[in-house]
Every structure is written in C-alpha cells, then in structure tokens.
Amino acid sequence: MALLAGCATQAPAPTVTATPAKSVDCQCPDATSKPAPITARYQPADWSVLPGWPGDRLLENWPAWLNSCKRLANRTGWKEICSEAQTLNPRDDATVRGFYERYFQPWRVESSDGSQSGLITGYYEPLLTGSKQAKPGSAPIHGVPDDLLTIDMGELYPELKGMRLRGRLDGRKVVPYWSRSDIDAGKAPTAGLALAWADDPIEAFFLQIQGSGRIKLEDGSIIRVGYADQNGHPYKSIGRWLIDQGELKSHEASMQGIQAWARANPLRLKELLDTNPSFVFFRLLANADGGPIGALNVPLTDGGSVAVDPKFVPLGSPIYLATTWPNDSKPLSRLMQAQDTGGAIRGPIRADFFWGYGHDAGQLAGRMKQQGQVWLLWPKALALPAGG
C-alpha cells in the first residue's frame, strides 16, 4: 500500500508530479547531487520460466483485459489483438492461455541498478461513514479548489510528457500550492467544496491514500468519490515517521497498526498527518457496478488490476506478477492488467495490487508488503517501451 511504499526519502520542495488516479509525488534530485536516473531493462523470457504460468484466476481476470481493450483497441499494434479477444470463448482455459502466448512476448522487468525484484503492496476501495454536514471531529472530503493551477509540462518540453506542475498564483508569480497543514488550517479556498464529511479523520486520510472510496451517509445512502487532483506536494509516509519516532516497529506499520496508534493517541493525530504534506481532492462518481475508475479510465477489477509506474510499464499492458500472499510465504502468481498509477508507485519493479472493496479487501491490502517479480507481456509486433 501507498503509505508503506512512501518510506523512501523524497525531496520536499519540487512540485512537478505525474498524474495518476491516486495521490502523486516526484523524486527530484538536489541540484548539487545528480545520480544516474533509474531505468528499466527488459529481458526476453520463455513462457516456461514464468513461475506457475498461467497462474491462478486466468479466466476470472479476463474481463479486466477486455476493459483495457476499451482504451487500447484503436492504438497501433493493439487493434488486431483486441479484436481477436472479443471473439474468444472466455470460459475456456486453453483458449485464453493460447491467446496470450500467440500475441505476446514475456519480458522480465529489471532495474538498471541490477534489481530483479521489487516491492509489491496493496490497496482497496474503503467504506467510510459520514454526513453532508460538518460535525465535531469530522473531516472534510474536499473537491478541487478554484485556485489550484495545473500546468502540463509536456506542452512546453516534450521530454517532460506526462509531468504536471501544480501551484497557485501569488500576485503574478506561480508558487507551490498549500500543504496539507495549510489546507487544514483554512488557507486554501475550500469553503463550500466539501463533498461530504467523514466521521473519522484517520479514515479520511486513508481515503486519500487509496484514491477512491464510498461514504455511507446518515440516511443510509452511499456516495462514491474518486481522485480528482492533488496539491503537488510529495507524498511522505506516516508509517515511516512512526517508525523513525520509535512509536512503531517496522512490522507493526501496517494500515491497521497505524490506525490503532492514531486512535490510541488522538492528541497527536494532527502531528502525525501533517508529516505528509500531500493532499488529495476528490470528485463525485456514479454509483455504478464494478470497481473504482483507475488511471486508464476503466473500472478496476478486484484481484485483476494493478497500479504501476507508467514510465516503465505502460498503462493497459498485461503483466505477470510473481509474489506471495500478504504476510505469508504462500506463492501468489497471477496475470494482471496495468490499469492504475499511484504517488508512491515509483520504479520499474513496483506494483500496487488492487484487492477490491470493503473490510476483507482492506485487511489484505493493509498487510501486503511483499517482494515480487514482474514480467511485461508486450505485443510481438510492437517495439518495446523506452523504459524511462
């Protein structure tokens, strides 16, 4: 999950960020120290070396692939593949397996630093309780303020395609947007922008980490919210802060462990949350069937969708993930679809596993911090991605 993944130290000042479905950050080196940027290496592999290929849930996750095709079907190199997919029997294991083996080549994703495995975390769609009006102790779920500027850097510098600068005007000067503590103090023009008020501030914080969720109101109705924008500040892990303060051991800094600490230390909750200057704004979503909308702009599939760093794993592409179950050594090998991104999901071998909606999914997501390997399944007719 993103709060655990954010343990890497990040420079606090820059506000250039990638645009995902969840909270975002940017790892920008200091001007006096410019280490070589991490890139991806793609090593060709035979299907036989993929652990447990085709893995579990091959047929169950076929609809996730068809969702990806809704965005890929008109792109060069994907049209024929997606057209063929529509004609197949989705209940025949051999047919579906043969489809992938016929059209795709597996490429083991490695890091330029020599790593062949990386961190695999989990996320989910939570259910909160709340109301349409503020109550003592409640936390607002804000819409996007009018003064938040978003500048597409790729329009000025092609090499920065996909990067955006967020800020606000101070006179005629663009300055960084307000931090979390500033927003909570009322410095941003958020009056009247609350979509709802969450009963529990720590649950509202984790909603920002997950990027989407549902809120059950006092009359029993449920509203659905999803990521709309972010303040441009880098994500910093509150789990890492608790570990550094000696408040939690590393193995205790799961979502559940952090929530328990927060409820046992209510007078220090603001201090904890303010250590992460990143703030996410939301929008209302239709109460449609299926999962929340990911960065690929298709609904996420429980256990079939994964968030990736699109610099190294293009959105829409299938990947084969070999990891283990949360807090367990039991193998978890599965063909999944790269359909989302996240602020702490940075690096070639980095994935955030979408577990689904509700309490049980949250239990799995909150405990997932495994090592894993990734194979990119890439169309045989297409040139490999640049890899950062």
Short mmCIF file of C-alpha atoms in Angstrom, two decimals:
data_model
loop_
_atom_site.label_atom_id
_atom_site.label_comp_id
_atom_site.label_asym_id
_atom_site.label_seq_id
_atom_site.Cartn_x
_atom_site.Cartn_y
_atom_site.Cartn_z
CA MET A 1 0.00 0.00 0.00
CA ALA A 2 0.98 3.55 -0.73
CA LEU A 3 1.63 4.70 2.84
CA LEU A 4 4.16 1.92 3.35
CA ALA A 5 5.67 2.39 -0.08
CA GLY A 6 6.38 6.02 0.67
CA CYS A 7 9.20 5.07 3.06
CA ALA A 8 11.81 6.22 0.53
CA THR A 9 13.16 9.67 1.37
CA GLN A 10 11.96 12.27 -1.11
CA ALA A 11 12.91 15.89 -1.68
CA PRO A 12 10.16 18.14 -0.25
CA ALA A 13 10.39 21.23 -2.41
CA PRO A 14 9.65 20.33 -6.08
CA THR A 15 6.02 20.14 -7.15
CA VAL A 16 6.38 18.53 -10.58
CA THR A 17 4.31 15.36 -10.48
CA ALA A 18 2.97 12.60 -12.66
CA THR A 19 -0.82 12.45 -12.95
CA PRO A 20 -2.33 9.21 -11.62
CA ALA A 21 -5.65 8.08 -10.16
CA LYS A 22 -4.26 8.38 -6.67
CA SER A 23 -2.04 10.77 -4.73
CA VAL A 24 1.17 11.76 -6.50
CA ASP A 25 4.75 12.69 -5.77
CA CYS A 26 8.02 13.40 -7.56
CA GLN A 27 11.52 12.20 -6.77
CA CYS A 28 13.62 15.13 -7.86
CA PRO A 29 17.37 15.08 -7.02
CA ASP A 30 19.09 18.02 -5.38
CA ALA A 31 20.83 20.33 -7.84
CA THR A 32 24.20 19.55 -6.26
CA SER A 33 23.75 15.78 -6.49
CA LYS A 34 22.52 14.15 -9.69
CA PRO A 35 22.71 10.36 -9.51
CA ALA A 36 22.02 8.44 -12.69
CA PRO A 37 18.25 8.01 -13.11
CA ILE A 38 16.80 4.54 -12.66
CA THR A 39 15.68 2.96 -15.91
CA ALA A 40 14.17 -0.40 -16.83
CA ARG A 41 15.77 -3.32 -18.60
CA TYR A 42 13.56 -5.80 -20.42
CA GLN A 43 14.94 -9.32 -20.69
CA PRO A 44 13.17 -11.75 -23.08
CA ALA A 45 11.82 -14.85 -21.38
CA ASP A 46 10.17 -18.12 -22.35
CA TRP A 47 6.71 -18.74 -21.00
CA SER A 48 8.08 -21.77 -19.16
CA VAL A 49 10.16 -19.59 -16.80
CA LEU A 50 7.17 -17.61 -15.53
CA PRO A 51 6.51 -19.15 -12.08
CA GLY A 52 3.30 -21.15 -12.20
CA TRP A 53 2.20 -19.76 -15.58
CA PRO A 54 -0.63 -19.09 -16.31
CA GLY A 55 -1.18 -18.58 -12.59
CA ASP A 56 -4.48 -18.50 -10.75
CA ARG A 57 -7.63 -16.63 -11.87
CA LEU A 58 -6.74 -16.65 -15.58
CA LEU A 59 -10.40 -16.82 -16.62
CA GLU A 60 -11.73 -14.71 -13.76
CA ASN A 61 -9.47 -11.83 -14.78
CA TRP A 62 -10.30 -12.00 -18.49
CA PRO A 63 -12.89 -9.18 -18.11
CA ALA A 64 -10.10 -6.94 -16.78
CA TRP A 65 -8.24 -7.45 -20.06
CA LEU A 66 -11.37 -6.66 -22.07
CA ASN A 67 -11.67 -3.43 -20.06
CA SER A 68 -8.11 -2.50 -21.04
CA CYS A 69 -9.02 -3.11 -24.68
CA LYS A 70 -11.63 -0.36 -24.43
CA ARG A 71 -8.69 2.07 -24.32
CA LEU A 72 -6.20 0.12 -26.46
CA ALA A 73 -8.34 -1.03 -29.39
CA ASN A 74 -7.60 1.95 -31.64
CA ARG A 75 -3.88 2.12 -30.93
CA THR A 76 -1.25 0.93 -33.36
CA GLY A 77 -0.33 -2.69 -32.70
CA TRP A 78 -3.24 -3.37 -30.38
CA LYS A 79 -6.26 -3.28 -32.71
CA GLU A 80 -5.91 -6.82 -34.05
CA ILE A 81 -5.18 -8.23 -30.59
CA CYS A 82 -8.24 -6.62 -29.03
CA SER A 83 -10.48 -7.56 -31.94
CA GLU A 84 -9.43 -11.19 -31.60
CA ALA A 85 -10.04 -11.09 -27.84
CA GLN A 86 -13.69 -10.18 -28.38
CA THR A 87 -14.31 -13.37 -30.35
CA LEU A 88 -12.85 -15.87 -27.89
CA ASN A 89 -14.68 -18.21 -25.54
CA PRO A 90 -13.94 -16.60 -22.15
CA ARG A 91 -14.71 -19.83 -20.28
CA ASP A 92 -12.08 -21.99 -22.00
CA ASP A 93 -8.75 -22.02 -20.17
CA ALA A 94 -6.70 -23.36 -23.08
CA THR A 95 -8.14 -20.78 -25.48
CA VAL A 96 -7.38 -17.84 -23.23
CA ARG A 97 -3.90 -19.10 -22.42
CA GLY A 98 -3.19 -19.69 -26.10
CA PHE A 99 -4.32 -16.16 -26.94
CA TYR A 100 -1.72 -14.59 -24.67
CA GLU A 101 1.04 -16.93 -25.85
CA ARG A 102 0.22 -16.23 -29.50
CA TYR A 103 0.16 -12.44 -29.37
CA PHE A 104 2.53 -11.53 -26.55
CA GLN A 105 6.18 -11.93 -25.67
CA PRO A 106 7.10 -12.03 -21.96
CA TRP A 107 9.86 -9.63 -20.90
CA ARG A 108 11.31 -9.80 -17.43
CA VAL A 109 11.41 -6.29 -15.98
CA GLU A 110 14.69 -5.47 -14.27
CA SER A 111 16.06 -2.26 -12.81
CA SER A 112 19.18 -0.55 -14.10
CA ASP A 113 20.58 -0.87 -10.56
CA GLY A 114 20.62 -4.63 -11.04
CA SER A 115 17.48 -5.48 -9.06
CA GLN A 116 15.27 -8.30 -10.33
CA SER A 117 12.60 -8.00 -7.65
CA GLY A 118 10.80 -5.10 -6.03
CA LEU A 119 8.13 -4.05 -3.56
CA ILE A 120 4.54 -5.23 -4.09
CA THR A 121 1.93 -3.53 -1.92
CA GLY A 122 -1.87 -3.50 -1.94
CA TYR A 123 -4.75 -1.06 -1.99
CA TYR A 124 -8.54 -1.23 -1.91
CA GLU A 125 -11.78 0.76 -2.02
CA PRO A 126 -12.80 1.60 1.56
CA LEU A 127 -16.24 2.25 3.03
CA LEU A 128 -16.44 5.22 5.39
CA THR A 129 -19.30 6.63 7.43
CA GLY A 130 -20.07 10.32 7.23
CA SER A 131 -22.61 13.05 6.60
CA LYS A 132 -23.34 16.00 4.35
CA GLN A 133 -22.77 18.43 7.21
CA ALA A 134 -19.77 19.04 9.45
CA LYS A 135 -19.87 17.55 12.94
CA PRO A 136 -17.40 17.81 15.85
CA GLY A 137 -14.34 15.75 14.98
CA SER A 138 -15.34 15.08 11.36
CA ALA A 139 -13.00 15.60 8.38
CA PRO A 140 -13.99 17.12 5.02
CA ILE A 141 -13.69 15.26 1.73
CA HIS A 142 -12.83 18.27 -0.45
CA GLY A 143 -13.47 18.92 -4.11
CA VAL A 144 -10.85 20.75 -6.20
CA PRO A 145 -10.27 24.43 -5.21
CA ASP A 146 -10.58 27.06 -7.93
CA ASP A 147 -7.10 28.47 -7.30
CA LEU A 148 -5.25 25.19 -7.94
CA LEU A 149 -3.22 25.58 -11.13
CA THR A 150 -2.21 22.56 -13.19
CA ILE A 151 0.40 23.16 -15.91
CA ASP A 152 1.12 20.40 -18.41
CA MET A 153 4.91 20.50 -18.73
CA GLY A 154 4.85 18.30 -21.84
CA GLU A 155 3.28 21.13 -23.83
CA LEU A 156 6.42 23.19 -23.22
CA TYR A 157 9.06 20.47 -23.04
CA PRO A 158 8.31 17.20 -24.88
CA GLU A 159 10.80 15.33 -22.71
CA LEU A 160 8.53 16.07 -19.72
CA LYS A 161 5.47 14.46 -21.28
CA GLY A 162 3.12 13.21 -18.59
CA MET A 163 4.51 15.56 -15.96
CA ARG A 164 2.45 18.36 -14.45
CA LEU A 165 3.29 21.33 -12.28
CA ARG A 166 0.78 22.23 -9.59
CA GLY A 167 0.70 25.55 -7.80
CA ARG A 168 -1.20 28.79 -7.25
CA LEU A 169 -0.80 32.45 -8.13
CA ASP A 170 0.73 34.85 -5.62
CA GLY A 171 0.39 38.15 -7.47
CA ARG A 172 1.93 37.34 -10.84
CA LYS A 173 4.15 34.57 -9.53
CA VAL A 174 3.35 30.85 -9.52
CA VAL A 175 4.20 29.38 -6.12
CA PRO A 176 3.72 25.88 -4.61
CA TYR A 177 0.17 25.10 -3.61
CA TRP A 178 -0.84 24.94 0.02
CA SER A 179 0.39 21.93 2.01
CA ARG A 180 -1.85 19.58 3.99
CA SER A 181 -1.38 21.57 7.21
CA ASP A 182 -2.13 24.82 5.33
CA ILE A 183 -5.30 23.37 3.82
CA ASP A 184 -6.46 22.04 7.17
CA ALA A 185 -5.79 25.50 8.66
CA GLY A 186 -8.17 27.07 6.12
CA LYS A 187 -5.61 28.84 3.92
CA ALA A 188 -6.95 27.27 0.70
CA PRO A 189 -10.35 28.46 -0.64
CA THR A 190 -12.17 25.23 0.17
CA ALA A 191 -15.28 26.74 1.78
CA GLY A 192 -18.35 25.07 0.34
CA LEU A 193 -16.31 22.42 -1.52
CA ALA A 194 -16.79 19.51 0.88
CA LEU A 195 -18.45 16.62 -0.94
CA ALA A 196 -19.08 15.00 2.44
CA TRP A 197 -17.69 14.90 5.96
CA ALA A 198 -16.09 11.69 7.20
CA ASP A 199 -16.78 10.73 10.80
CA ASP A 200 -13.21 9.52 11.37
CA PRO A 201 -10.24 11.77 10.35
CA ILE A 202 -7.82 8.84 10.12
CA GLU A 203 -10.25 7.06 7.77
CA ALA A 204 -10.43 10.25 5.69
CA PHE A 205 -6.63 10.28 5.48
CA PHE A 206 -6.52 6.69 4.27
CA LEU A 207 -9.18 7.51 1.70
CA GLN A 208 -6.63 9.92 0.21
CA ILE A 209 -4.05 7.12 0.18
CA GLN A 210 -6.41 4.71 -1.58
CA GLY A 211 -7.63 7.36 -4.03
CA SER A 212 -11.27 6.28 -4.11
CA GLY A 213 -13.96 5.02 -1.78
CA ARG A 214 -17.57 5.03 -0.69
CA ILE A 215 -19.16 7.02 2.11
CA LYS A 216 -22.29 5.81 3.90
CA LEU A 217 -24.37 8.81 4.95
CA GLU A 218 -26.66 9.12 7.95
CA ASP A 219 -29.79 8.38 5.90
CA GLY A 220 -28.29 5.09 4.72
CA SER A 221 -27.47 6.28 1.19
CA ILE A 222 -23.98 5.79 -0.20
CA ILE A 223 -21.95 8.19 -2.31
CA ARG A 224 -18.87 7.25 -4.27
CA VAL A 225 -15.82 9.51 -4.61
CA GLY A 226 -12.70 9.24 -6.75
CA TYR A 227 -9.41 11.04 -7.23
CA ALA A 228 -9.75 14.43 -8.92
CA ASP A 229 -6.42 16.20 -8.28
CA GLN A 230 -3.61 16.68 -5.79
CA ASN A 231 -1.79 19.65 -4.28
CA GLY A 232 1.57 18.85 -5.85
CA HIS A 233 3.47 18.16 -2.66
CA PRO A 234 5.45 14.91 -2.43
CA TYR A 235 3.92 12.00 -0.56
CA LYS A 236 5.65 11.20 2.73
CA SER A 237 4.91 8.02 4.64
CA ILE A 238 3.30 8.43 8.04
CA GLY A 239 4.26 4.80 8.70
CA ARG A 240 7.91 5.70 8.18
CA TRP A 241 7.53 8.67 10.54
CA LEU A 242 6.08 6.48 13.29
CA ILE A 243 8.96 4.03 12.89
CA ASP A 244 11.55 6.83 13.00
CA GLN A 245 9.90 8.24 16.14
CA GLY A 246 10.12 4.86 17.82
CA GLU A 247 6.33 4.64 18.06
CA LEU A 248 6.01 1.50 15.95
CA LYS A 249 8.26 -1.33 14.87
CA SER A 250 8.62 -1.90 11.15
CA HIS A 251 6.40 -5.00 11.21
CA GLU A 252 3.70 -3.03 13.06
CA ALA A 253 3.43 -0.21 10.50
CA SER A 254 0.58 -1.74 8.51
CA MET A 255 -2.58 0.24 7.84
CA GLN A 256 -4.22 -1.49 10.78
CA GLY A 257 -1.23 -0.78 13.05
CA ILE A 258 -1.18 2.91 12.13
CA GLN A 259 -4.93 3.23 12.67
CA ALA A 260 -4.63 1.62 16.10
CA TRP A 261 -1.82 4.03 17.07
CA ALA A 262 -3.84 7.03 15.88
CA ARG A 263 -6.89 6.05 17.92
CA ALA A 264 -4.74 5.46 20.98
CA ASN A 265 -3.08 8.88 20.55
CA PRO A 266 -5.85 11.28 19.43
CA LEU A 267 -3.98 14.36 20.67
CA ARG A 268 -1.09 13.56 18.31
CA LEU A 269 -3.21 12.79 15.24
CA LYS A 270 -2.70 16.21 13.65
CA GLU A 271 1.06 15.98 14.24
CA LEU A 272 1.07 12.59 12.52
CA LEU A 273 -0.99 13.61 9.48
CA ASP A 274 0.88 16.88 8.96
CA THR A 275 4.11 14.93 8.35
CA ASN A 276 2.66 14.13 4.92
CA PRO A 277 2.21 17.45 3.03
CA SER A 278 0.44 15.76 0.11
CA PHE A 279 -3.32 16.32 -0.09
CA VAL A 280 -5.82 14.70 -2.47
CA PHE A 281 -9.00 16.31 -3.79
CA PHE A 282 -11.98 14.25 -4.90
CA ARG A 283 -14.93 14.22 -7.28
CA LEU A 284 -18.28 12.50 -7.04
CA LEU A 285 -18.65 9.31 -9.07
CA ALA A 286 -21.75 7.50 -10.25
CA ASN A 287 -22.83 4.58 -8.09
CA ALA A 288 -22.22 2.13 -10.92
CA ASP A 289 -21.39 -1.55 -10.65
CA GLY A 290 -17.74 -2.54 -10.66
CA GLY A 291 -14.63 -1.11 -9.10
CA PRO A 292 -13.42 2.49 -8.98
CA ILE A 293 -12.08 4.17 -12.11
CA GLY A 294 -8.30 3.85 -12.46
CA ALA A 295 -5.76 5.92 -14.36
CA LEU A 296 -6.56 4.04 -17.58
CA ASN A 297 -10.11 5.37 -17.18
CA VAL A 298 -11.68 1.93 -16.85
CA PRO A 299 -13.17 0.26 -13.75
CA LEU A 300 -10.66 -1.67 -11.68
CA THR A 301 -11.16 -5.41 -11.24
CA ASP A 302 -10.83 -7.00 -7.79
CA GLY A 303 -7.62 -9.02 -7.80
CA GLY A 304 -7.11 -8.38 -11.51
CA SER A 305 -5.92 -4.77 -11.69
CA VAL A 306 -2.60 -3.39 -10.60
CA ALA A 307 -1.11 0.09 -10.24
CA VAL A 308 2.31 0.57 -11.86
CA ASP A 309 4.83 3.25 -12.73
CA PRO A 310 3.84 4.06 -16.35
CA LYS A 311 7.37 5.21 -17.17
CA PHE A 312 8.37 1.55 -17.16
CA VAL A 313 5.14 -0.45 -17.55
CA PRO A 314 2.71 1.20 -20.00
CA LEU A 315 -0.88 1.51 -18.84
CA GLY A 316 -3.13 -1.07 -20.46
CA SER A 317 -0.48 -3.74 -20.83
CA PRO A 318 -0.85 -7.17 -19.24
CA ILE A 319 1.78 -8.14 -16.68
CA TYR A 320 2.60 -11.39 -14.97
CA LEU A 321 3.19 -10.91 -11.26
CA ALA A 322 5.01 -13.44 -9.07
CA THR A 323 4.89 -12.58 -5.38
CA THR A 324 3.45 -14.00 -2.14
CA TRP A 325 0.22 -13.51 -0.22
CA PRO A 326 0.15 -10.74 2.42
CA ASN A 327 2.23 -11.63 5.48
CA ASP A 328 2.74 -15.10 4.08
CA SER A 329 5.19 -17.15 2.06
CA LYS A 330 2.43 -18.77 0.00
CA PRO A 331 3.10 -18.04 -3.71
CA LEU A 332 0.78 -15.61 -5.49
CA SER A 333 1.35 -15.80 -9.25
CA ARG A 334 -1.18 -14.08 -11.48
CA LEU A 335 -1.70 -12.45 -14.86
CA MET A 336 -2.96 -8.92 -14.17
CA GLN A 337 -3.71 -5.71 -16.03
CA ALA A 338 -1.79 -2.44 -15.55
CA GLN A 339 -4.74 -0.07 -15.13
CA ASP A 340 -3.76 2.40 -12.43
CA THR A 341 -0.93 4.51 -11.03
CA GLY A 342 -0.08 5.89 -7.61
CA GLY A 343 2.03 8.55 -5.91
CA ALA A 344 4.30 6.08 -4.15
CA ILE A 345 4.39 3.61 -7.04
CA ARG A 346 7.78 4.53 -8.44
CA GLY A 347 10.30 2.30 -10.15
CA PRO A 348 10.50 -0.46 -12.77
CA ILE A 349 9.66 -3.35 -10.40
CA ARG A 350 6.94 -1.77 -8.30
CA ALA A 351 3.27 -2.67 -8.17
CA ASP A 352 0.19 -1.94 -6.05
CA PHE A 353 -2.27 -4.84 -6.07
CA PHE A 354 -5.96 -3.86 -6.10
CA TRP A 355 -7.82 -6.16 -3.70
CA GLY A 356 -11.33 -4.80 -4.15
CA TYR A 357 -13.98 -3.20 -1.94
CA GLY A 358 -14.74 -3.39 1.76
CA HIS A 359 -13.37 -4.74 5.00
CA ASP A 360 -11.90 -8.06 3.82
CA ALA A 361 -10.11 -6.38 0.92
CA GLY A 362 -8.77 -3.78 3.35
CA GLN A 363 -7.37 -6.47 5.63
CA LEU A 364 -5.38 -7.94 2.74
CA ALA A 365 -4.29 -4.60 1.30
CA GLY A 366 -3.20 -3.20 4.64
CA ARG A 367 -0.89 -6.13 5.33
CA MET A 368 0.62 -6.52 1.88
CA LYS A 369 4.28 -5.57 1.70
CA GLN A 370 5.88 -8.36 -0.26
CA GLN A 371 8.77 -8.78 -2.65
CA GLY A 372 7.89 -9.80 -6.17
CA GLN A 373 8.95 -10.12 -9.79
CA VAL A 374 7.25 -8.64 -12.83
CA TRP A 375 7.10 -9.74 -16.46
CA LEU A 376 5.74 -7.31 -19.03
CA LEU A 377 3.61 -9.05 -21.67
CA TRP A 378 4.17 -6.95 -24.77
CA PRO A 379 2.73 -7.38 -28.28
CA LYS A 380 5.21 -9.17 -30.52
CA ALA A 381 4.64 -6.68 -33.33
CA LEU A 382 5.42 -3.58 -31.23
CA ALA A 383 8.75 -2.05 -30.30
CA LEU A 384 9.48 -2.23 -26.60
CA PRO A 385 8.71 0.84 -24.46
CA ALA A 386 11.57 3.23 -23.76
CA GLY A 387 11.81 2.14 -20.12
CA GLY A 388 12.38 5.52 -18.56
#
